[in-house]
């Protein structure tokens, strides 16, 4: 099991366009990938569940990855947030 936490820096938070891209990148992975904000959790491969978390600038979110390709999925997450998560 892997975990990855990040604080959202983008002024618009994780709105529909980047959330759609994130889901598109994560869907091919066999691993279970859960997105958590505080006590609320959702499937990171589901656009609806990602958007329901209402992720805004300044939120710290955690991804929980569990499965056969979790290392590769973790690398994809890190690359996504390095490229997208700018103020």
Tab-separated table of N, CA and C in Angstrom, residues 23-59:
chain	number	residue	atom	x	y	z
A	23	UNK	N	-8.640	11.486	-13.700
A	23	UNK	CA	-9.393	10.233	-13.806
A	23	UNK	C	-8.955	9.467	-15.052
A	24	UNK	N	-8.774	10.171	-16.160
A	24	UNK	CA	-8.339	9.518	-17.409
A	24	UNK	C	-6.986	8.832	-17.223
A	25	UNK	N	-6.093	9.478	-16.491
A	25	UNK	CA	-4.765	8.900	-16.253
A	25	UNK	C	-4.811	7.690	-15.310
A	26	UNK	N	-5.724	7.707	-14.343
A	26	UNK	CA	-5.763	6.656	-13.325
A	26	UNK	C	-6.587	5.434	-13.711
A	27	UNK	N	-7.575	5.603	-14.584
A	27	UNK	CA	-8.476	4.496	-14.939
A	27	UNK	C	-7.770	3.227	-15.409
A	28	UNK	N	-6.694	3.314	-16.203
A	28	UNK	CA	-6.068	2.086	-16.691
A	28	UNK	C	-5.402	1.225	-15.599
A	29	UNK	N	-5.154	1.782	-14.441
A	29	UNK	CA	-4.455	1.025	-13.406
A	29	UNK	C	-5.392	0.034	-12.726
A	30	UNK	N	-4.859	-1.153	-12.451
A	30	UNK	CA	-5.636	-2.194	-11.777
A	30	UNK	C	-5.784	-1.909	-10.282
A	31	UNK	N	-4.858	-1.169	-9.726
A	31	UNK	CA	-4.859	-0.880	-8.292
A	31	UNK	C	-6.093	-0.079	-7.885
A	32	UNK	N	-6.507	-0.290	-6.645
A	32	UNK	CA	-7.545	0.541	-6.052
A	32	UNK	C	-6.884	1.868	-5.668
A	33	UNK	N	-7.491	2.982	-6.064
A	33	UNK	CA	-6.937	4.298	-5.764
A	33	UNK	C	-8.046	5.132	-5.127
A	34	UNK	N	-7.865	5.444	-3.856
A	34	UNK	CA	-8.855	6.189	-3.085
A	34	UNK	C	-8.316	7.591	-2.826
A	35	UNK	N	-9.172	8.576	-3.037
A	35	UNK	CA	-8.847	9.979	-2.783
A	35	UNK	C	-9.532	10.390	-1.484
A	36	UNK	N	-8.777	11.008	-0.583
A	36	UNK	CA	-9.319	11.400	0.719
A	36	UNK	C	-9.054	12.865	1.013
A	37	UNK	N	-10.099	13.543	1.503
A	37	UNK	CA	-10.004	14.918	2.008
A	37	UNK	C	-10.647	14.895	3.385
A	38	UNK	N	-9.838	15.058	4.409
A	38	UNK	CA	-10.365	14.962	5.767
A	38	UNK	C	-10.913	13.567	6.002
A	39	UNK	N	-12.153	13.481	6.426
A	39	UNK	CA	-12.792	12.190	6.669
A	39	UNK	C	-13.518	11.648	5.442
A	40	UNK	N	-13.655	12.478	4.414
A	40	UNK	CA	-14.389	12.076	3.209
A	40	UNK	C	-13.462	11.372	2.224
A	41	UNK	N	-13.986	10.301	1.612
A	41	UNK	CA	-13.206	9.498	0.680
A	41	UNK	C	-14.013	9.220	-0.572
A	42	UNK	N	-13.288	9.000	-1.671
A	42	UNK	CA	-13.947	8.632	-2.920
A	42	UNK	C	-12.985	7.900	-3.828
A	43	UNK	N	-13.532	7.209	-4.793
A	43	UNK	CA	-12.747	6.490	-5.782
A	43	UNK	C	-12.109	7.518	-6.721
A	44	UNK	N	-10.788	7.550	-6.780
A	44	UNK	CA	-10.078	8.530	-7.612
A	44	UNK	C	-10.241	8.250	-9.102
A	45	UNK	N	-10.823	7.107	-9.465
A	45	UNK	CA	-11.061	6.778	-10.866
A	45	UNK	C	-12.469	7.187	-11.297
A	46	UNK	N	-13.207	7.843	-10.404
A	46	UNK	CA	-14.564	8.286	-10.695
A	46	UNK	C	-14.630	9.809	-10.673
A	47	UNK	N	-14.968	10.407	-11.806
A	47	UNK	CA	-15.047	11.861	-11.885
A	47	UNK	C	-16.079	12.400	-10.900
A	48	UNK	N	-17.220	11.767	-10.818
A	48	UNK	CA	-18.283	12.220	-9.906
A	48	UNK	C	-17.784	12.213	-8.464
A	49	UNK	N	-17.134	11.140	-8.060
A	49	UNK	CA	-16.662	11.051	-6.676
A	49	UNK	C	-15.562	12.065	-6.386
A	50	UNK	N	-14.703	12.329	-7.361
A	50	UNK	CA	-13.664	13.351	-7.178
A	50	UNK	C	-14.286	14.733	-7.022
A	51	UNK	N	-15.246	15.054	-7.873
A	51	UNK	CA	-15.869	16.378	-7.832
A	51	UNK	C	-16.717	16.562	-6.579
A	52	UNK	N	-17.336	15.486	-6.082
A	52	UNK	CA	-18.174	15.586	-4.880
A	52	UNK	C	-17.371	15.981	-3.643
A	53	UNK	N	-16.060	15.780	-3.680
A	53	UNK	CA	-15.224	16.154	-2.533
A	53	UNK	C	-15.033	17.670	-2.447
A	54	UNK	N	-15.345	18.397	-3.518
A	54	UNK	CA	-15.255	19.858	-3.503
A	54	UNK	C	-13.865	20.366	-3.162
A	55	UNK	N	-12.878	19.914	-3.900
A	55	UNK	CA	-11.482	20.217	-3.600
A	55	UNK	C	-11.106	21.618	-4.056
A	56	UNK	N	-10.715	22.455	-3.100
A	56	UNK	CA	-10.385	23.852	-3.387
A	56	UNK	C	-8.933	24.149	-3.029
A	57	UNK	N	-8.474	25.320	-3.458
A	57	UNK	CA	-7.100	25.744	-3.174
A	57	UNK	C	-6.854	25.691	-1.670
A	58	UNK	N	-5.719	25.122	-1.297
A	58	UNK	CA	-5.341	25.019	0.108
A	58	UNK	C	-5.705	23.696	0.755
A	59	UNK	N	-6.578	22.914	0.130
A	59	UNK	CA	-6.931	21.598	0.674
A	59	UNK	C	-5.743	20.649	0.556
